[in-house]
Every structure is written in C-alpha cells, then in structure tokens.
Coordinates of C-alpha atoms in Angstrom, one line a residue:
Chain F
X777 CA -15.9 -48.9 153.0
X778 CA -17.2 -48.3 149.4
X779 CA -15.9 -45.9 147.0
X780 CA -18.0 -43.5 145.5
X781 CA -16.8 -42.6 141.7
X782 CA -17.8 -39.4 140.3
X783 CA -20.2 -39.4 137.3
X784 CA -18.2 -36.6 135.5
X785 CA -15.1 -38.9 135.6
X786 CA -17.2 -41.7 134.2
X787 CA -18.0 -39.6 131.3
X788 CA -14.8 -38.1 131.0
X789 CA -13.3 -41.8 130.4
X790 CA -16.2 -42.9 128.3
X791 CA -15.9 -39.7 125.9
X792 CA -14.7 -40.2 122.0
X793 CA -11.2 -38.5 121.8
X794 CA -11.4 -35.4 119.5
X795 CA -8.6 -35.7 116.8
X796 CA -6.0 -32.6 117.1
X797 CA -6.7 -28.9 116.0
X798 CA -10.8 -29.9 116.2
X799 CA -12.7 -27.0 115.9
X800 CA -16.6 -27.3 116.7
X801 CA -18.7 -25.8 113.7
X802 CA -20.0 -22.5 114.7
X803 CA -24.0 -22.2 115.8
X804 CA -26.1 -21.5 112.3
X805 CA -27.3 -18.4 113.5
X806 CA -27.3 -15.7 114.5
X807 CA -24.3 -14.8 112.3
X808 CA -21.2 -13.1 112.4
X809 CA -20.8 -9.4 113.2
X810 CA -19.5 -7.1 110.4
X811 CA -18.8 -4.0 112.3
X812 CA -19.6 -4.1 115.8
X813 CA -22.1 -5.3 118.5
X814 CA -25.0 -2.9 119.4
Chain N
X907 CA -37.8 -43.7 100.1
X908 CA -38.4 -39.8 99.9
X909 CA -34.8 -38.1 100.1
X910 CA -33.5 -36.3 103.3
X911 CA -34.6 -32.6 103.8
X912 CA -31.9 -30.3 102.6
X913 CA -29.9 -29.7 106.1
X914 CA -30.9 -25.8 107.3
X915 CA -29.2 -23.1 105.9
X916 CA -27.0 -21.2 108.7
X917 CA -27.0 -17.5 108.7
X918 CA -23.2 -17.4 107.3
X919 CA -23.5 -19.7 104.3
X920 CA -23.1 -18.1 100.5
X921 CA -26.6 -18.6 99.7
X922 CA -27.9 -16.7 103.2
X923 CA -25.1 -13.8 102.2
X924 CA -26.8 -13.5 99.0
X925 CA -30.4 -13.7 99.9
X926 CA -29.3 -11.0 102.3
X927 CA -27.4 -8.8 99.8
X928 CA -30.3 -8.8 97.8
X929 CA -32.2 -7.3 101.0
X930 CA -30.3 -4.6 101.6
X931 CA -30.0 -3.4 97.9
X932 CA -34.0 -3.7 97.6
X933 CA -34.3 -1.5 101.3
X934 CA -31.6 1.2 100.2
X935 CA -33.3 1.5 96.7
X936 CA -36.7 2.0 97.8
X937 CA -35.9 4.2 100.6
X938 CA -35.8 8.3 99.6
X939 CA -34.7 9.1 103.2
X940 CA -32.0 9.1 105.5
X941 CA -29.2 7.4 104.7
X942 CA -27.9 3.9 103.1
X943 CA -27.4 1.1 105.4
X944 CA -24.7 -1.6 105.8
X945 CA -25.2 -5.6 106.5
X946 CA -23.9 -5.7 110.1
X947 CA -25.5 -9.4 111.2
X948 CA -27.6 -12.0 110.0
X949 CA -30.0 -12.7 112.7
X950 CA -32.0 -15.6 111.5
X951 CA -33.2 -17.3 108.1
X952 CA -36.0 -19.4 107.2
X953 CA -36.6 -21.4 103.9
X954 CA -40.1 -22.4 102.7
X955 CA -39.3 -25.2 99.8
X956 CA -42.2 -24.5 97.3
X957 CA -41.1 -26.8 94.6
X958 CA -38.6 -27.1 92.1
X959 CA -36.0 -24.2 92.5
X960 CA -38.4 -22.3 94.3
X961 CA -38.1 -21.0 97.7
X962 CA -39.3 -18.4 99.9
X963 CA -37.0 -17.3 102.2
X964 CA -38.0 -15.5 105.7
X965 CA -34.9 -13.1 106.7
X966 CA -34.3 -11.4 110.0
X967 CA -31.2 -8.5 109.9
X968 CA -29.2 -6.6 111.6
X969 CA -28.3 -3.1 109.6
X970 CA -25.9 -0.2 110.4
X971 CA -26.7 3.7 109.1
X972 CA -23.9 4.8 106.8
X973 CA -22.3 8.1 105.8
X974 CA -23.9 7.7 102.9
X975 CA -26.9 9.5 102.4
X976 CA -29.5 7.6 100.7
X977 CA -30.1 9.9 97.4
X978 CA -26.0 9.7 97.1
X979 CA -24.7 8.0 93.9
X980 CA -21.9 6.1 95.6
X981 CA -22.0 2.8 95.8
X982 CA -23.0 1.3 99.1
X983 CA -19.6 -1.1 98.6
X984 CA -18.0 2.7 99.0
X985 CA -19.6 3.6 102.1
X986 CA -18.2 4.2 105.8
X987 CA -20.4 2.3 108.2
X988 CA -20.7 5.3 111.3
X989 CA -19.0 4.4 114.1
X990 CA -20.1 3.5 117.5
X991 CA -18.7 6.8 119.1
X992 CA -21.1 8.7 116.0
X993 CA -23.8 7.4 118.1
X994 CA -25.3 4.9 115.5
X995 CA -28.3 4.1 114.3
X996 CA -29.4 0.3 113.8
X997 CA -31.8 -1.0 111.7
X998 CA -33.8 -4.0 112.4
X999 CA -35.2 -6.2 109.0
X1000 CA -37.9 -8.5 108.3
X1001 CA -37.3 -9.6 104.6
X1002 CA -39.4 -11.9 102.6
X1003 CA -37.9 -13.0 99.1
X1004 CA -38.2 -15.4 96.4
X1005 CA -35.3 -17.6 95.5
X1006 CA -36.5 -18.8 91.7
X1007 CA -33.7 -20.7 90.0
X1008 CA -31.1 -18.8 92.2
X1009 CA -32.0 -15.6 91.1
X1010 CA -33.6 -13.3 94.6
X1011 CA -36.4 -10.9 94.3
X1012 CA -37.9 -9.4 97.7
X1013 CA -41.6 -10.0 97.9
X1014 CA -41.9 -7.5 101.4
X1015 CA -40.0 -6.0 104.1
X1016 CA -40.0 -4.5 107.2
X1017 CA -38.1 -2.1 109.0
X1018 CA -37.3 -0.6 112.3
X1019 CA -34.4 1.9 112.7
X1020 CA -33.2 3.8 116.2
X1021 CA -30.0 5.2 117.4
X1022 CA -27.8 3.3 120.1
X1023 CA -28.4 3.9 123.4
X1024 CA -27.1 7.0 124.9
X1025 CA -26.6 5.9 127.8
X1026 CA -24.1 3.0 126.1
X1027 CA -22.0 5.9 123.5
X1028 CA -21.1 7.7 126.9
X1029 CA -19.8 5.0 129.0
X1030 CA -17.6 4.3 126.2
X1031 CA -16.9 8.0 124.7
X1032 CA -17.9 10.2 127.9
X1033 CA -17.2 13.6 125.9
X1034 CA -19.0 12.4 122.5
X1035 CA -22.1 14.6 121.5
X1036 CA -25.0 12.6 121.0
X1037 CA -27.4 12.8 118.4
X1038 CA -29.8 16.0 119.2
X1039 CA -34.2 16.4 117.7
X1040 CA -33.9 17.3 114.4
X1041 CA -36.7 19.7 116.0
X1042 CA -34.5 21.6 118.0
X1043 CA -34.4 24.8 117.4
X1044 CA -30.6 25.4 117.8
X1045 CA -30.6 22.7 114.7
X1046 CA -33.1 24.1 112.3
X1047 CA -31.7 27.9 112.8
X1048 CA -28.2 26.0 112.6
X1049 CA -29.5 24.4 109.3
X1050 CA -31.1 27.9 108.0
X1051 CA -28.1 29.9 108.5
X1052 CA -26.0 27.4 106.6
X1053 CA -28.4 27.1 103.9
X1054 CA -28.2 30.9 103.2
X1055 CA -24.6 31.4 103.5
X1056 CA -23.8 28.9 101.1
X1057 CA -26.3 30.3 98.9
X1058 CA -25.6 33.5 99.1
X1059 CA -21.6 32.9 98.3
X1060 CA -22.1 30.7 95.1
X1061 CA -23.0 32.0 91.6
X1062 CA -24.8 28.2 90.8
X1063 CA -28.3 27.4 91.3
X1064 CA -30.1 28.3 94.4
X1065 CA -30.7 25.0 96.7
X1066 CA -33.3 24.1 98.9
X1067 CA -33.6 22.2 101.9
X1068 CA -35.0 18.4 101.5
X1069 CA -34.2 17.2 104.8
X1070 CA -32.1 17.5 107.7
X1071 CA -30.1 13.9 108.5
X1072 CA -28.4 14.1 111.9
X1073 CA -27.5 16.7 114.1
X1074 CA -25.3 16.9 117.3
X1075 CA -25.1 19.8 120.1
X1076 CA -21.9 19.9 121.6
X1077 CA -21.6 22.1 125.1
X1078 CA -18.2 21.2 126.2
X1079 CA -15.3 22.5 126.0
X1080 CA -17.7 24.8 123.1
X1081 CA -20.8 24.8 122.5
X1082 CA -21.3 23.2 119.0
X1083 CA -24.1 22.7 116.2
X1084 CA -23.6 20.3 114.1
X1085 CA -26.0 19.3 111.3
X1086 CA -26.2 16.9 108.1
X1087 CA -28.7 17.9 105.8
X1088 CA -29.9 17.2 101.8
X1089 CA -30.5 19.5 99.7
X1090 CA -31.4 20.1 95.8
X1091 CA -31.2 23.1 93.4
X1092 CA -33.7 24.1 92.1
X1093 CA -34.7 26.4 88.7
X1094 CA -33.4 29.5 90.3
X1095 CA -30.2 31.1 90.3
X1096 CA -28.7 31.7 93.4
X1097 CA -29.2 36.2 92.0
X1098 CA -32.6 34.4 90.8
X1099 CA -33.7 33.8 94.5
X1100 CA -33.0 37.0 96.1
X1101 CA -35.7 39.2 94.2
X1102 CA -38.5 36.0 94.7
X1103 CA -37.0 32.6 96.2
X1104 CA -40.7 31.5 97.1
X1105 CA -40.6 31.5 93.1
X1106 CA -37.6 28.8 93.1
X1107 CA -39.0 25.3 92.6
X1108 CA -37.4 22.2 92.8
X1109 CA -36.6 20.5 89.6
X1110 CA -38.9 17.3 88.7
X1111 CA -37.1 14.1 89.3
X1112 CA -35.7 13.2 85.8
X1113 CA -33.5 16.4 86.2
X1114 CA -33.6 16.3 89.9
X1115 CA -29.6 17.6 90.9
X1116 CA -29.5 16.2 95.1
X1117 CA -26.4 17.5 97.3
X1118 CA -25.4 17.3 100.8
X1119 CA -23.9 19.7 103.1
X1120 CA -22.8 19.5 106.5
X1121 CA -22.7 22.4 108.9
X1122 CA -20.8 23.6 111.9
X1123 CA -22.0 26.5 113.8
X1124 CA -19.7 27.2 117.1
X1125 CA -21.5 29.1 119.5
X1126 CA -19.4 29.9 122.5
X1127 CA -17.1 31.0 123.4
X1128 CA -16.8 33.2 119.6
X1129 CA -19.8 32.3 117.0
X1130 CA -18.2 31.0 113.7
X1131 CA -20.4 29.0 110.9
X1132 CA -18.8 26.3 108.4
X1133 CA -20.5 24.5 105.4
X1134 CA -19.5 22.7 103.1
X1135 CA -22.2 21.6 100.7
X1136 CA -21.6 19.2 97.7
X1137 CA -24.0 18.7 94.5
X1138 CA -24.2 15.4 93.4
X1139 CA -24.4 15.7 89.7
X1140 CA -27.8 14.5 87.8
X1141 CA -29.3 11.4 89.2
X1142 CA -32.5 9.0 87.9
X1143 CA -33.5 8.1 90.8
X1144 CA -36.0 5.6 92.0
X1145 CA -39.6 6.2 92.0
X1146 CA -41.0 6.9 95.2
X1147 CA -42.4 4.9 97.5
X1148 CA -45.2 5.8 99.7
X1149 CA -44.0 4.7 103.0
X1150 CA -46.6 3.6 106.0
X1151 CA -44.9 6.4 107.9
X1152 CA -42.3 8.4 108.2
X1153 CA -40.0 9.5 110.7
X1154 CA -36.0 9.5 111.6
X1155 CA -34.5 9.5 115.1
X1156 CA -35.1 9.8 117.7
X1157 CA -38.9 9.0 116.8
X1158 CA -38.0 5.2 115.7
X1159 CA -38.2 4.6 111.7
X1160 CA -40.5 1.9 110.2
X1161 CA -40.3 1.5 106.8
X1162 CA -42.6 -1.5 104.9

C-alpha cells in the first residue's frame, strides 16, 4: 500500500520558522479606529 | 538605474495623520453649520508624485460629529466625540491636497454626513431616544418656547435663532423634547424686542456674538421647560462658504 502525505503537512515542514514575539505588520489601510466602529 | 518608487504610504503613518489633520481643520473651518467633526478612521490614501517635494494626495475619511458646535471657539482638540448611544452622525470625506515641501493645503473636498442606523442605537441602547426631524413640530415649538423664556428672563441682548442642531423625542417612561440649537444676539435688548423684535437684526459678522442653548421640554406626565443657553463671546469668524446644498439629518449632508 502507498501512503498518501498531506500537502498542508508538506508546507508546514517546508515553512521558515518565525523568530519569537513576531508580530505581522498591520494592513496599510484602512486605518485604525479612534472612537468606535459605525 | 532609476531608484525604487517610495514604498505606499499606509493609512497610519505620520505623514497620512498629518495630511489628514490638515483635512479636517480645512472641513471644520469652512463649514458655518452643524457641528465640528473628529478623525475617527483613515479609510484609504493615494499619492500622486508630481516632482520634487510635490505631491497630491487623494484622501478618503471617516469623521464623527462632536459636541462642538461648529461656530464654537473651542478647540476641536477640546471636543467630546458623541457617543454611539447619542445616536451619531458620521461623516464620509473625499480630500484632495497638496503636499509642497511638507507643508498641506486642501485643493477640494467632499462630504457626506448621516446619523447611524436606528435600527443599530436600539439593539445596543433599547430605551435611547433617537434623533427626531428637525421639522417636527414638537421640536420647533420645543425650540420657540425656549427661545422666549430665555429671552424673556435675561436683561442682555435679545437672541435669535440661527439653527436648530439635533433634537430627540423621548416617549418613555416621559415624554421628552429635547433640542440643540445656535443662536446669536442681535442689536436689540432683550426690553428692546418686546415693543418691535421684527426690528432686532442680527449683528454683521465682525461683531457677530454666536451662543448655544440646549432645551428640555417634559411633556407628560407634568409639562416643565429647561434652557440653558450660553453666549460665546465675540468671534471673527470664517467667511462663508456657499455650499452646493445644504441640509442636516436626517436628509444626508453634502458639503463640497
């Protein structure tokens, strides 16, 4: 029998560790709220 | 080798919060109604390079109506942004400016103002009045009433409606008018105006003296009136600017 391997595991082990604390830049816009959501 | 484009400016870097600073001072400055609006969101920005410290920037924002009404001398910095539960009214920006050697000038704008939904203010505040016509007639006899009381118990000069701002009709547990409204004295003396207040003009705009009252008439179950009316002091204010129309809630607001 032949083993499938899942493609999302492939990617997983192929994928550049991030270094610790990481934090993705936000999108350049829209911007943030000031006051509240309408 | 021609350099790299300048990487796109994002709606919260320094230079987009001060290309949209400059927008809001230009839109509360050249507006002579309603009240001052707050920065709430930049939605999008656009640069146009034109050459050497020359840009044209496109902006698109997001703006909230203060307490503040818009002939008041406080500083918008000073200003309460109303609160969702107020039932707020947004204003939606389309800015064009200049950016020459840092320095922003606003070439054009557009702008579109209406309240929240209703429906939205009652699913979070189910009791909260909303924001009533300024054509109803509860309002404008609300508005009236106030106007001569006030009048009629101060010695100063005799004020005049300039417009009504907001109003709200309560009906439970009371029923309850309320109304914002501007005002401005005019040559008169309050004892001036009772023999002939059709006589009582307003004063031109280098002497012009604005104020702002707010009113509170309770209807039921026992009728009681409140107002409380404040004079702003001498302004020079703005010339005006003829606006492609004119309107306030809930007929939507566009301003160029």
């Amino acid at each position: 029998p032949v083993a499938k391997r899942a493609v999302a595991e492939v990617a997983q082990h192929d994928k550049v560790p991030r270094p610790v604390g990481f934090v993705p830049p936000p999108p350049p816009c829209p911007g943030r709220i000031r006051y509240f959501k309408i | 080798v021609p350099a790299a484009a300048p990487a796109p400016l994002g709606c919260d870097d320094p230079e987009s919060e001060a290309a949209a600073e400059a927008a809001v001072s230009y839109i509360n400055a050249h507006s002579r109604h309603g009240y001052k609006f707050a920065l709430n969101r930049i939605e999008n920005i656009r640069v146009l390079p034109q050459g050497l410290n020359n840009d044209i920037v496109f902006l698109e924002l997001d703006l909230l109506e203060t307490t503040c009404h818009i002939l008041s001398p406080t500083p918008l910095a000073n200003c309460t942004v109303r609160s969702f539960t107020d039932h707020a009214v947004e204003g939606d920006c389309d800015v064009k400016l200049q950016k020459v050697d840092g320095k922003f000038s606003v070439l054009a704008s557009k702008c579109h103002s209406h309240p929240d939904s209703r429906e939205d203010v009652l699913q979070v505040c189910p009791d909260c009045p909303l924001l009533e016509s300024l054509n109803d007639t509860e309002v404008s006899t609300l508005v009236t009433s106030a106007l001569k009381d006030h009048n009629s118990k101060t010695p100063n000069a005799y004020l005049r409606l300039l417009e009504i701002g907001r109003a709200k009709i309560q009906y439970e547990p009371a029923h309850v008018v309320i109304a914002e409204f501007a005002v401005a004295a005019t040559n008169c003396s309050a004892q001036d105006a009772q023999t002939n207040a059709e006589a009582c003009h307003l004063l031109p705009d280098d002497e012009a003296n604005f104020g702002f009252c707010t009113a509170t008439m309770v209807k039921q179950p026992s009728q009681d009136l409140e107002v409380d009316c404040q004079l702003y002091g001498h302004q020079v204010t703005t010339q005006d600017i003829p606006f492609l129309s004119r309107g306030f809630y809930p007929i939507s607001q566009d301003t160029s």
